[in-house]
Short mmCIF file of C-alpha atoms and ligand atoms in Angstrom, two decimals:
data_model
loop_
_atom_site.label_atom_id
_atom_site.label_comp_id
_atom_site.label_asym_id
_atom_site.label_seq_id
_atom_site.Cartn_x
_atom_site.Cartn_y
_atom_site.Cartn_z
CA MET A 1 72.25 -0.04 25.08
CA GLY A 2 71.60 3.50 27.03
CA ARG A 3 70.76 6.42 25.47
CA LEU A 4 74.00 8.09 25.15
CA ALA A 5 75.41 4.98 23.59
CA ARG A 6 72.35 5.17 20.88
CA VAL A 7 73.04 8.91 20.71
CA TYR A 8 76.93 8.16 20.08
CA ALA A 9 76.23 5.35 17.28
CA ALA A 10 74.17 7.72 15.71
CA VAL A 11 76.66 10.65 15.68
CA ALA A 12 79.27 8.21 14.90
CA VAL A 13 77.41 7.40 11.95
CA VAL A 14 76.56 11.34 10.75
CA VAL A 15 79.76 13.06 11.40
CA ALA A 16 81.57 10.24 9.14
CA ALA A 17 78.99 11.11 6.92
CA VAL A 18 78.83 14.76 7.11
CA ALA A 19 82.69 14.73 6.79
CA VAL A 20 82.68 13.37 3.33
CA ALA A 21 79.63 15.51 2.36
CA VAL A 22 80.91 18.72 3.42
CA VAL A 23 84.08 17.82 1.34
CA VAL A 24 81.99 17.14 -1.46
CA VAL A 25 79.36 20.12 -0.91
CA LYS A 26 82.23 22.65 -0.86
CA ARG A 27 83.58 21.10 -4.05
CA ARG A 28 80.33 21.32 -5.84
CA GLY A 29 78.14 23.53 -4.10
CA LYS A 30 75.38 21.39 -3.98
CA GLY A 31 74.00 20.02 -0.72
CA PRO A 32 72.52 16.89 1.13
CA LYS A 33 69.34 16.33 1.98
CA TRP A 34 69.28 16.10 5.45
CA GLY A 35 65.61 15.71 6.25
CA LYS A 36 66.16 12.30 4.19
CA VAL A 37 69.49 11.57 5.75
CA ARG A 38 67.49 11.91 8.96
CA ALA A 39 64.67 9.89 8.31
CA ILE A 40 66.45 6.65 6.97
CA PHE A 41 68.59 6.73 9.96
CA THR A 42 66.08 7.24 12.38
CA ASP A 43 64.08 4.56 10.42
CA VAL A 44 67.13 2.15 10.78
CA GLU A 45 68.18 3.31 14.35
CA ARG A 46 64.53 2.28 15.53
CA LYS A 47 64.71 -1.13 13.31
CA CYS A 48 68.26 -2.33 14.63
CA ALA A 49 66.48 -1.32 18.75
CA THR A 50 67.30 -4.22 21.04
CA PRO A 51 65.83 -3.31 24.23
CA VAL A 52 66.88 -5.54 27.22
CA ALA A 53 63.13 -7.29 27.59
CA ARG A 54 63.55 -8.17 23.73
CA LEU A 55 67.11 -9.74 24.32
CA ARG A 56 65.58 -11.58 27.21
CA GLN A 57 62.97 -13.04 25.09
CA VAL A 58 65.92 -14.01 22.26
CA ALA A 59 67.86 -15.59 25.06
CA ASP A 60 64.75 -17.74 25.91
CA ALA A 61 64.03 -18.37 21.96
CA MET A 62 67.60 -19.50 21.74
CA ALA A 63 67.11 -21.86 25.03
CA VAL A 64 63.38 -23.35 23.75
CA GLU A 65 65.61 -24.39 20.38
CA MET A 66 68.18 -25.87 21.90
CA HIS A 67 65.76 -27.96 23.72
CA ALA A 68 64.44 -28.66 20.26
CA GLY A 69 67.59 -29.25 18.40
CA LEU A 70 68.67 -31.78 20.91
CA ALA A 71 65.47 -33.73 20.39
CA SER A 72 65.55 -34.96 17.24
CA ASP A 73 67.77 -34.20 13.93
CA GLY A 74 66.28 -31.32 12.23
CA GLY A 75 63.83 -30.57 15.10
CA SER A 76 65.23 -27.04 15.41
CA LYS A 77 66.96 -24.89 12.96
CA LEU A 78 69.71 -25.12 15.57
CA LYS A 79 71.69 -28.23 14.48
CA MET A 80 73.07 -29.10 18.05
CA LEU A 81 75.46 -31.48 16.53
CA LEU A 82 77.26 -34.20 18.42
CA SER A 83 80.68 -33.88 18.53
CA TYR A 84 81.77 -37.22 20.09
CA VAL A 85 83.92 -35.72 22.49
CA ASP A 86 83.16 -36.67 25.69
CA ASN A 87 86.17 -35.85 27.52
CA LEU A 88 87.80 -32.91 27.31
CA PRO A 89 91.88 -32.46 27.73
CA THR A 90 93.07 -33.29 31.31
CA GLY A 91 96.96 -31.80 30.47
CA ASP A 92 98.08 -35.64 30.57
CA GLU A 93 98.44 -35.15 26.89
CA LYS A 94 101.98 -36.06 25.78
CA GLY A 95 103.30 -36.03 22.51
CA LEU A 96 103.93 -34.46 19.25
CA PHE A 97 100.35 -33.83 16.82
CA TYR A 98 99.47 -31.90 14.17
CA ALA A 99 96.51 -29.23 13.75
CA LEU A 100 94.66 -28.30 10.67
CA ASP A 101 92.57 -24.99 11.04
CA LEU A 102 90.08 -24.30 7.93
CA GLY A 103 87.28 -22.30 8.50
CA GLY A 104 87.79 -18.80 6.57
CA THR A 105 89.78 -17.25 4.29
CA ASN A 106 92.60 -18.38 5.75
CA PHE A 107 93.87 -21.93 7.10
CA ARG A 108 96.63 -22.72 9.52
CA VAL A 109 99.12 -25.39 10.45
CA LEU A 110 100.58 -26.05 13.90
CA ARG A 111 102.60 -28.55 15.25
CA VAL A 112 102.97 -28.96 19.06
CA LEU A 113 105.01 -30.87 21.19
CA LEU A 114 103.05 -31.67 24.54
CA GLY A 115 104.75 -32.83 27.60
CA GLY A 116 101.80 -33.97 29.89
CA LYS A 117 101.11 -32.24 33.33
CA GLU A 118 104.54 -31.24 33.96
CA GLY A 119 105.92 -29.87 30.61
CA ARG A 120 102.83 -28.86 29.21
CA VAL A 121 103.12 -27.20 25.75
CA ILE A 122 107.03 -27.41 25.54
CA LYS A 123 107.04 -26.14 21.87
CA GLN A 124 104.89 -25.13 19.31
CA GLU A 125 105.17 -23.52 15.62
CA TYR A 126 102.58 -22.67 13.11
CA GLU A 127 101.88 -21.23 9.45
CA GLU A 128 99.11 -19.06 8.27
CA VAL A 129 98.15 -19.45 4.23
CA SER A 130 95.46 -17.59 2.62
CA ILE A 131 93.08 -19.32 0.73
CA PRO A 132 92.54 -18.46 -2.99
CA PRO A 133 89.37 -16.92 -3.45
CA HIS A 134 88.68 -19.05 -6.57
CA LEU A 135 89.13 -22.60 -4.61
CA MET A 136 86.51 -21.37 -2.12
CA LEU A 137 83.99 -21.70 -4.99
CA GLY A 138 85.63 -24.20 -7.25
CA GLY A 139 86.03 -27.60 -6.71
CA SER A 140 86.68 -30.36 -3.76
CA HIS A 141 89.52 -31.83 -5.29
CA GLU A 142 91.11 -28.45 -5.95
CA LEU A 143 90.36 -27.09 -2.37
CA PHE A 144 91.76 -30.60 -0.39
CA ASP A 145 95.08 -30.74 -2.81
CA PHE A 146 96.12 -26.91 -1.89
CA ILE A 147 95.23 -27.60 1.48
CA ALA A 148 97.01 -31.33 1.82
CA ALA A 149 100.39 -29.54 -0.02
CA ALA A 150 100.81 -26.63 2.30
CA LEU A 151 100.87 -29.21 5.62
CA SER A 152 103.12 -31.36 3.70
CA ARG A 153 105.46 -28.30 2.88
CA PHE A 154 105.30 -27.38 6.57
CA VAL A 155 105.62 -30.89 7.93
CA ALA A 156 108.68 -30.64 5.64
CA THR A 157 110.42 -27.95 7.80
CA GLU A 158 110.28 -30.41 11.37
CA GLY A 159 112.89 -29.87 13.43
CA ASP A 160 115.04 -32.47 15.18
CA GLU A 161 113.02 -31.45 18.69
CA PHE A 162 109.77 -32.28 17.31
CA ARG A 163 111.02 -35.62 15.63
CA ILE A 164 108.05 -38.49 16.41
CA PRO A 165 109.54 -41.81 17.50
CA GLU A 166 110.45 -44.38 14.24
CA GLY A 167 107.64 -46.16 13.08
CA LYS A 168 105.26 -43.87 13.94
CA GLN A 169 102.34 -42.25 11.91
CA ARG A 170 102.24 -38.18 12.20
CA GLU A 171 98.53 -37.39 13.77
CA LEU A 172 96.25 -34.19 13.27
CA GLY A 173 93.58 -32.97 14.63
CA PHE A 174 91.49 -31.61 12.02
CA THR A 175 89.35 -28.37 12.44
CA PHE A 176 86.64 -27.69 10.06
CA SER A 177 84.74 -25.10 11.10
CA PHE A 178 81.54 -25.52 8.88
CA PRO A 179 78.20 -27.39 9.72
CA VAL A 180 79.53 -31.69 9.71
CA LYS A 181 77.31 -34.61 11.11
CA GLN A 182 79.95 -36.42 12.61
CA LEU A 183 79.95 -39.90 12.12
CA SER A 184 82.33 -40.63 15.17
CA ILE A 185 85.26 -38.29 16.65
CA ALA A 186 87.37 -38.69 13.52
CA SER A 187 84.97 -38.55 10.78
CA GLY A 188 82.01 -36.64 9.44
CA ILE A 189 79.96 -35.47 6.54
CA LEU A 190 79.36 -31.72 5.16
CA ILE A 191 75.50 -30.30 5.78
CA LYS A 192 76.34 -27.60 3.89
CA TRP A 193 78.74 -24.69 3.60
CA THR A 194 78.65 -21.31 5.36
CA LYS A 195 80.89 -17.68 5.12
CA GLY A 196 81.50 -17.73 1.46
CA PHE A 197 82.68 -21.03 0.51
CA CYS A 198 80.09 -23.02 -2.12
CA ILE A 199 81.52 -26.30 -3.12
CA GLU A 200 78.87 -28.40 -4.24
CA GLU A 201 80.79 -31.91 -4.74
CA THR A 202 81.85 -31.74 -0.93
CA VAL A 203 78.65 -31.57 0.48
CA GLY A 204 77.30 -35.19 1.67
CA GLU A 205 81.08 -35.91 1.98
CA ASP A 206 83.21 -37.05 4.93
CA VAL A 207 85.65 -34.37 4.82
CA VAL A 208 88.58 -36.48 6.84
CA ALA A 209 88.00 -39.13 3.78
CA GLU A 210 88.29 -36.01 1.38
CA LEU A 211 91.45 -34.83 3.23
CA THR A 212 93.10 -38.09 3.78
CA LYS A 213 92.89 -39.14 0.22
CA ALA A 214 94.50 -35.24 -0.94
CA MET A 215 97.12 -35.94 2.25
CA GLU A 216 97.94 -39.29 0.19
CA ARG A 217 97.89 -37.52 -3.29
CA GLN A 218 100.67 -35.34 -1.66
CA GLY A 219 102.62 -38.56 -0.34
CA LEU A 220 101.70 -37.32 3.41
CA ASN A 221 101.42 -40.23 5.63
CA MET A 222 99.70 -38.85 8.33
CA ARG A 223 96.42 -39.84 9.73
CA VAL A 224 93.25 -37.83 11.57
CA THR A 225 92.37 -38.60 14.74
CA ALA A 226 90.17 -36.02 15.79
CA LEU A 227 87.54 -34.11 13.54
CA VAL A 228 86.43 -30.59 15.17
CA ASN A 229 84.60 -27.46 14.77
CA ASP A 230 86.30 -24.51 15.80
CA THR A 231 84.01 -23.91 18.72
CA ILE A 232 84.79 -27.58 19.81
CA GLY A 233 88.59 -27.09 19.19
CA THR A 234 88.00 -23.62 21.19
CA LEU A 235 86.39 -25.44 24.16
CA ALA A 236 89.30 -28.05 24.68
CA GLY A 237 91.96 -25.09 24.11
CA GLY A 238 90.26 -23.48 26.70
CA ARG A 239 90.02 -26.42 29.18
CA TYR A 240 93.23 -27.04 28.71
CA GLU A 241 93.82 -23.96 30.25
CA ASP A 242 91.16 -23.57 32.58
CA SER A 243 89.01 -26.06 33.97
CA ASP A 244 85.76 -23.96 34.56
CA VAL A 245 85.12 -23.52 30.92
CA LEU A 246 82.00 -24.80 29.95
CA VAL A 247 81.20 -22.78 26.72
CA ALA A 248 83.13 -22.00 23.96
CA VAL A 249 81.83 -18.75 21.20
CA ILE A 250 83.30 -17.81 17.99
CA LEU A 251 82.66 -14.33 17.11
CA GLY A 252 85.02 -13.83 14.01
CA THR A 253 84.00 -14.23 10.24
CA GLY A 254 81.18 -16.28 11.13
CA THR A 255 79.59 -16.92 14.53
CA ASN A 256 79.09 -20.11 16.61
CA ALA A 257 78.87 -22.05 20.02
CA ALA A 258 79.79 -24.90 21.70
CA TYR A 259 79.16 -25.97 25.29
CA VAL A 260 79.41 -29.26 27.32
CA GLU A 261 75.81 -30.77 27.52
CA ARG A 262 75.02 -33.33 29.85
CA ALA A 263 74.74 -36.73 27.75
CA ASN A 264 71.07 -38.05 29.09
CA ALA A 265 69.59 -34.78 28.61
CA ILE A 266 69.86 -35.45 24.87
CA PRO A 267 66.86 -37.57 23.53
CA LYS A 268 68.56 -38.32 19.83
CA TRP A 269 71.77 -39.68 21.07
CA HIS A 270 70.79 -43.01 21.04
CA GLY A 271 74.70 -44.47 21.83
CA LEU A 272 76.28 -45.69 24.78
CA LEU A 273 76.23 -43.12 27.76
CA PRO A 274 79.86 -42.04 27.87
CA LYS A 275 81.80 -42.62 31.05
CA SER A 276 82.14 -38.85 31.87
CA GLY A 277 78.29 -38.63 31.16
CA ASP A 278 79.44 -35.55 29.26
CA MET A 279 79.26 -34.67 25.40
CA VAL A 280 79.91 -31.24 24.08
CA ILE A 281 77.41 -29.71 21.44
CA ASN A 282 78.42 -28.15 18.58
CA MET A 283 75.19 -25.51 18.56
CA GLU A 284 75.89 -23.81 14.57
CA TRP A 285 73.97 -20.95 16.57
CA GLY A 286 74.66 -19.43 13.25
CA ASN A 287 71.55 -20.60 11.77
CA PHE A 288 69.38 -19.50 14.81
CA LYS A 289 66.35 -17.55 13.47
CA SER A 290 63.52 -15.78 15.08
CA SER A 291 60.85 -13.63 14.60
CA LEU A 292 62.28 -11.87 17.52
CA LEU A 293 65.57 -11.18 15.55
CA PRO A 294 65.13 -7.11 14.87
CA LEU A 295 65.67 -7.54 11.36
CA THR A 296 65.76 -4.56 8.47
CA GLU A 297 65.26 -4.78 4.74
CA TYR A 298 68.92 -4.04 4.75
CA ASP A 299 69.35 -7.97 6.24
CA GLU A 300 66.85 -8.96 4.30
CA ALA A 301 68.60 -7.81 1.03
CA LEU A 302 71.73 -9.03 1.91
CA ASP A 303 70.54 -12.52 2.75
CA PHE A 304 68.25 -12.56 -0.33
CA GLU A 305 71.42 -11.81 -2.62
CA SER A 306 73.96 -14.11 -0.37
CA LEU A 307 75.38 -17.27 -1.51
CA ASN A 308 73.09 -18.81 1.25
CA PRO A 309 69.63 -17.24 1.59
CA GLY A 310 67.21 -18.16 4.05
CA GLU A 311 70.46 -19.73 6.47
CA GLN A 312 72.40 -18.40 9.05
CA ILE A 313 70.67 -15.30 10.02
CA TYR A 314 71.32 -14.67 13.34
CA GLU A 315 75.34 -14.84 12.03
CA LYS A 316 74.30 -12.54 9.18
CA LEU A 317 73.50 -10.41 11.96
CA MET A 318 76.86 -9.64 13.86
CA SER A 319 79.51 -11.83 12.13
CA GLY A 320 82.90 -9.54 10.90
CA MET A 321 81.72 -11.23 7.27
CA TYR A 322 78.46 -9.27 6.72
CA LEU A 323 78.79 -6.17 9.54
CA GLY A 324 80.53 -3.84 6.98
CA GLU A 325 77.91 -5.47 4.09
CA ILE A 326 75.09 -4.15 6.09
CA VAL A 327 76.34 -0.59 6.86
CA ARG A 328 77.39 -0.31 3.24
CA ARG A 329 73.70 -1.21 2.12
CA ILE A 330 72.35 1.36 4.28
CA LEU A 331 75.18 4.21 3.33
CA LEU A 332 74.68 3.29 -0.27
CA ARG A 333 71.06 3.73 0.67
CA MET A 334 71.50 7.32 2.07
CA ALA A 335 73.58 8.51 -0.85
CA GLN A 336 71.27 7.47 -3.61
CA GLU A 337 68.15 8.92 -1.54
CA SER A 338 69.21 12.32 -0.45
CA SER A 339 72.69 12.80 -2.35
CA LEU A 340 74.47 12.84 1.29
CA PHE A 341 77.96 12.30 -0.76
CA GLY A 342 76.48 15.07 -3.52
CA GLU A 343 74.91 14.38 -7.06
CA VAL A 344 77.36 11.51 -7.90
CA VAL A 345 77.44 8.46 -5.44
CA PRO A 346 80.66 7.31 -4.79
CA GLN A 347 81.75 4.10 -7.14
CA LYS A 348 83.34 2.69 -4.40
CA LEU A 349 79.96 2.35 -2.26
CA GLU A 350 78.49 0.46 -5.04
CA ILE A 351 80.65 -2.65 -4.45
CA PRO A 352 79.61 -5.18 -1.96
CA PHE A 353 81.39 -5.61 1.40
CA ILE A 354 83.68 -2.32 0.77
CA LEU A 355 83.58 -0.95 4.66
CA SER A 356 84.18 -1.73 7.92
CA ILE A 357 82.05 -1.49 10.60
CA CYS A 358 79.87 0.70 12.05
CA ASP A 359 78.55 1.18 15.63
CA ILE A 360 74.59 1.34 15.01
CA VAL A 361 75.02 -2.13 13.55
CA ALA A 362 77.88 -3.61 15.28
CA GLN A 363 76.16 -2.97 18.57
CA ARG A 364 73.27 -4.56 17.29
CA GLY A 365 75.03 -7.99 16.52
CA ALA A 366 76.71 -7.77 19.74
CA ARG A 367 73.57 -7.26 22.11
CA LEU A 368 71.96 -10.00 20.10
CA ALA A 369 75.49 -11.92 20.59
CA ALA A 370 75.14 -11.83 24.14
CA ALA A 371 71.59 -12.44 24.44
CA GLY A 372 72.49 -15.89 22.82
CA ILE A 373 75.37 -16.60 25.69
CA TYR A 374 72.88 -15.33 28.19
CA GLY A 375 70.61 -18.25 26.41
CA ILE A 376 72.98 -20.91 27.15
CA LEU A 377 73.72 -20.02 30.42
CA LYS A 378 70.18 -20.60 30.98
CA LYS A 379 70.20 -23.77 29.44
CA LEU A 380 73.10 -24.81 31.73
CA GLY A 381 71.40 -23.24 34.77
CA ARG A 382 74.34 -21.18 35.23
CA ASP A 383 72.48 -17.82 35.14
CA THR A 384 71.20 -17.96 38.77
CA VAL A 385 73.10 -18.37 41.76
CA THR A 386 74.00 -22.25 42.83
CA SER A 387 75.16 -22.80 46.24
CA PRO A 388 78.28 -23.45 46.56
CA LYS A 389 79.09 -20.63 43.63
CA GLN A 390 80.22 -22.27 40.50
CA ARG A 391 82.66 -20.06 38.27
CA THR A 392 81.25 -20.45 35.04
CA VAL A 393 84.17 -19.46 31.92
CA ILE A 394 83.38 -18.90 28.27
CA ALA A 395 86.33 -19.42 26.40
CA MET A 396 86.13 -16.79 22.97
CA ASP A 397 87.69 -16.36 19.53
CA GLY A 398 87.27 -14.51 16.92
CA GLY A 399 88.58 -11.36 15.08
CA LEU A 400 85.90 -9.47 15.35
CA TYR A 401 85.81 -10.11 19.68
CA GLU A 402 89.14 -9.83 19.68
CA HIS A 403 89.77 -6.62 17.37
CA TYR A 404 86.74 -4.58 18.02
CA SER A 405 86.47 -3.34 21.42
CA ILE A 406 83.68 -1.73 20.84
CA PHE A 407 82.07 -4.98 20.07
CA SER A 408 83.42 -6.80 22.57
CA GLU A 409 83.05 -4.35 25.35
CA CYS A 410 79.31 -3.87 24.58
CA VAL A 411 79.30 -8.47 24.70
CA ASN A 412 80.50 -7.93 27.97
CA ASN A 413 78.18 -5.21 29.30
CA THR A 414 75.03 -6.32 27.98
CA LEU A 415 75.89 -10.08 29.02
CA ARG A 416 76.15 -8.58 32.73
CA ASN A 417 73.18 -6.55 32.45
CA LEU A 418 71.17 -9.78 31.51
CA LEU A 419 72.52 -11.46 34.37
CA GLY A 420 72.86 -8.97 37.38
CA GLU A 421 75.70 -7.97 39.17
CA GLU A 422 75.64 -10.87 41.53
CA ILE A 423 75.59 -13.94 38.92
CA ALA A 424 78.09 -11.51 36.42
CA GLY A 425 80.89 -12.14 38.90
CA THR A 426 80.69 -15.37 38.28
CA VAL A 427 80.86 -15.53 34.41
CA VAL A 428 84.09 -14.66 32.64
CA ILE A 429 84.54 -14.10 29.35
CA LYS A 430 88.11 -15.28 28.05
CA LEU A 431 89.95 -14.60 25.12
CA ALA A 432 91.38 -17.83 23.76
CA ASN A 433 93.59 -16.68 21.09
CA ASP A 434 93.57 -19.30 18.41
CA GLY A 435 92.49 -21.54 21.28
CA SER A 436 90.97 -23.88 18.48
CA GLY A 437 94.17 -25.21 16.57
CA ILE A 438 95.73 -25.82 20.18
CA GLY A 439 92.51 -27.84 21.19
CA ALA A 440 92.47 -29.82 17.95
CA ALA A 441 95.81 -30.97 19.06
CA LEU A 442 95.06 -31.85 22.36
CA LEU A 443 92.03 -34.00 20.84
CA ALA A 444 94.30 -35.68 18.39
CA ALA A 445 96.26 -36.24 21.48
CA SER A 446 93.57 -37.22 23.57
CA HIS A 447 92.22 -39.96 20.88
CA SER A 448 95.72 -40.94 19.56
CA GLN A 449 95.50 -44.56 17.63
CA TYR A 450 98.48 -45.28 20.36
CA LEU A 451 97.26 -45.06 23.40
CA GLU A 452 97.16 -47.81 25.42
CA GLY A 453 93.96 -49.38 27.28
C1 LIG B 501 80.01 -20.46 10.75
C2 LIG B 501 80.08 -22.09 10.35
C3 LIG B 501 80.61 -22.80 11.79
C4 LIG B 501 81.62 -22.38 12.60
C5 LIG B 501 81.51 -21.04 12.76
C6 LIG B 501 82.53 -19.79 13.16
O1 LIG B 501 79.21 -20.10 11.58
O2 LIG B 501 78.89 -22.83 9.97
O3 LIG B 501 80.87 -24.49 11.78
O4 LIG B 501 81.94 -22.75 13.92
O5 LIG B 501 81.10 -20.21 11.08
O6 LIG B 501 83.88 -20.30 12.16
#
């Protein structure tokens, strides 16, 4: 980060704080202890620093962990999960498919009519449903019943233009954005919940079986033909649009990345070598951890009080679910120790997750995300000029990247800086808005039970 940017970030926080403090001071006639405010601020700024040299080390550590995670299960904090996707969409996909995208506080149901190479996406419709918070912490049945009921209502609104041929079963791509040990393309066991979900009884269960039972309870005749993480869906959706897509990254409520690996570079894969020679890997990079990460006492306290202490440390440094919470903790400390907001700490500041994001913490997250992407490019050998020059596209999804321009600009600038101008010219980050839903439907199509051969 340049000096100016650092100063800007610093100023942004102080200006906001001062604005509030001045109002309070005018009312009460008492002032904050500015020396203390400055001391806390400088301390945070120093501890959040991400100089380029450090980012390069983070990228190297990421690449090392990728190798370790591919070598054996449990070999690394990076799970490097096999997706059983060895072929990405080609454009030939045809027919009506549904997708269900579950991974945050909302889920989406989607239907899409695919028309092959000529027709492409003929028509699509979707609906977004928010999940009542109690279902994120309740029982497995309740969550899956709620989802299946919404899906069933959505299917009931299917217009004539979407109708499937008589006697055929509707097919679904299920985007389930949590760490899953896949057993096949259409089954997989939940390893753990992340992002504020915590339903113990689902852990260790096949989530496709859970959903299928719930669909049966709804009387919905539908079959899951592809179970995918949102990164895999985004990769598939991105590849449908652009054949140079090799990596997908999510920067939203949570964060993660997937990429196309050569199957013979995956020592832990004991199955037959896929025809394509490729296997898409869900890295679960949110769980990356390294002594190189610039952690502060605020991050440590957040982690300690979270639903999953010790886990998803990289995610807790950069994703939308946590950024505001880190800032709140810093401001609360300032308020308590320096009367920044007057004698009385604003009550709202005591409430977890009350703030939005602020620059200094966001830039640390964005720069670390760029370092992660750079690490993947290094692993793929796309960090140097290839002959002939190859274009590398990263499909990106997630509200944090999409809506927070300071964040996305910082990811792009930092990546360019790490790559150097010449190679940066061959690497593109493409926003794949809701690519994961379409991607899941495309994978459902390419794994349809009705495919010949
Ligand atoms: C969390 C999940 C991961 C998902 C990511 C983005 O990190 O564990 O599976 O891809 O969030 O939604």
